[in-house]
Amino acid sequence: MALATHFITIDVSLEKTGGDLVSAIEAALAERGEPLRWAITQVNPAAQTATVEAVVTTLSHP
């Protein structure tokens, strides 16, 4: 098995975080792989979302 890295962009709802935005982001990223790094790159106040760009790793099978 080998690791593959992926650059992803996700939108996270600010309303459903329960006040813990970091945990909400980390949980959303964990669904896509193991996060190496991430950053909030945009906030949309009208839609109450935060855009997160991240690099995640996944296991790849040769």
mmCIF file of C-alpha atoms in Angstrom:
data_model
loop_
_atom_site.group_PDB
_atom_site.id
_atom_site.type_symbol
_atom_site.label_atom_id
_atom_site.label_comp_id
_atom_site.label_asym_id
_atom_site.label_seq_id
_atom_site.Cartn_x
_atom_site.Cartn_y
_atom_site.Cartn_z
ATOM 1 C CA MET A 1 0.000 0.000 0.000
ATOM 2 C CA ALA A 2 1.072 3.535 -0.692
ATOM 3 C CA LEU A 3 -0.131 6.957 0.337
ATOM 4 C CA ALA A 4 -1.687 9.349 -2.139
ATOM 5 C CA THR A 5 -2.072 13.067 -1.519
ATOM 6 C CA HIS A 6 -5.068 15.064 -2.699
ATOM 7 C CA PHE A 7 -5.825 18.781 -2.759
ATOM 8 C CA ILE A 8 -9.495 19.280 -1.868
ATOM 9 C CA THR A 9 -11.911 22.146 -1.314
ATOM 10 C CA ILE A 10 -14.958 21.798 0.930
ATOM 11 C CA ASP A 11 -17.637 24.125 2.278
ATOM 12 C CA VAL A 12 -18.445 23.873 5.971
ATOM 13 C CA SER A 13 -21.646 25.270 7.448
ATOM 14 C CA LEU A 14 -21.011 27.866 10.133
ATOM 15 C CA GLU A 15 -24.476 27.335 11.596
ATOM 16 C CA LYS A 16 -24.049 23.631 12.377
ATOM 17 C CA THR A 17 -20.679 23.824 14.139
ATOM 18 C CA GLY A 18 -22.078 24.190 17.628
ATOM 19 C CA GLY A 19 -19.500 26.893 18.228
ATOM 20 C CA ASP A 20 -16.529 24.619 17.479
ATOM 21 C CA LEU A 21 -15.521 25.401 13.910
ATOM 22 C CA VAL A 22 -12.143 23.626 14.110
ATOM 23 C CA SER A 23 -13.741 20.327 15.151
ATOM 24 C CA ALA A 24 -16.375 20.640 12.421
ATOM 25 C CA ILE A 25 -13.681 21.226 9.786
ATOM 26 C CA GLU A 26 -11.525 18.357 11.024
ATOM 27 C CA ALA A 27 -14.516 15.987 11.023
ATOM 28 C CA ALA A 28 -15.488 16.992 7.479
ATOM 29 C CA LEU A 29 -11.903 16.502 6.278
ATOM 30 C CA ALA A 30 -11.607 13.119 7.999
ATOM 31 C CA GLU A 31 -14.369 11.860 5.692
ATOM 32 C CA ARG A 32 -12.021 12.504 2.747
ATOM 33 C CA GLY A 33 -8.718 11.263 4.233
ATOM 34 C CA GLU A 34 -6.089 12.208 6.792
ATOM 35 C CA PRO A 35 -5.567 15.990 6.739
ATOM 36 C CA LEU A 36 -1.973 17.186 6.436
ATOM 37 C CA ARG A 37 -2.838 20.866 6.401
ATOM 38 C CA TRP A 38 -5.887 23.031 5.884
ATOM 39 C CA ALA A 39 -6.870 26.689 5.744
ATOM 40 C CA ILE A 40 -10.078 28.678 5.664
ATOM 41 C CA THR A 41 -9.814 30.609 2.412
ATOM 42 C CA GLN A 42 -13.206 32.289 2.245
ATOM 43 C CA VAL A 43 -16.244 33.004 4.403
ATOM 44 C CA ASN A 44 -19.658 33.588 2.869
ATOM 45 C CA PRO A 45 -21.728 35.471 5.465
ATOM 46 C CA ALA A 46 -24.899 35.296 3.369
ATOM 47 C CA ALA A 47 -24.761 31.494 3.039
ATOM 48 C CA GLN A 48 -23.130 31.034 6.480
ATOM 49 C CA THR A 49 -20.383 28.805 5.046
ATOM 50 C CA ALA A 50 -16.616 28.687 5.201
ATOM 51 C CA THR A 51 -14.578 27.420 2.268
ATOM 52 C CA VAL A 52 -11.687 25.220 3.365
ATOM 53 C CA GLU A 53 -8.781 24.164 1.172
ATOM 54 C CA ALA A 54 -6.806 21.161 2.385
ATOM 55 C CA VAL A 55 -4.253 18.528 1.536
ATOM 56 C CA VAL A 56 -5.260 15.057 2.684
ATOM 57 C CA THR A 57 -3.682 11.626 2.336
ATOM 58 C CA THR A 58 -5.428 8.378 1.524
ATOM 59 C CA LEU A 59 -4.234 4.821 1.131
ATOM 60 C CA SER A 60 -3.900 3.773 -2.477
ATOM 61 C CA HIS A 61 -3.716 0.209 -3.643
ATOM 62 C CA PRO A 62 -1.276 -0.525 -6.477
#
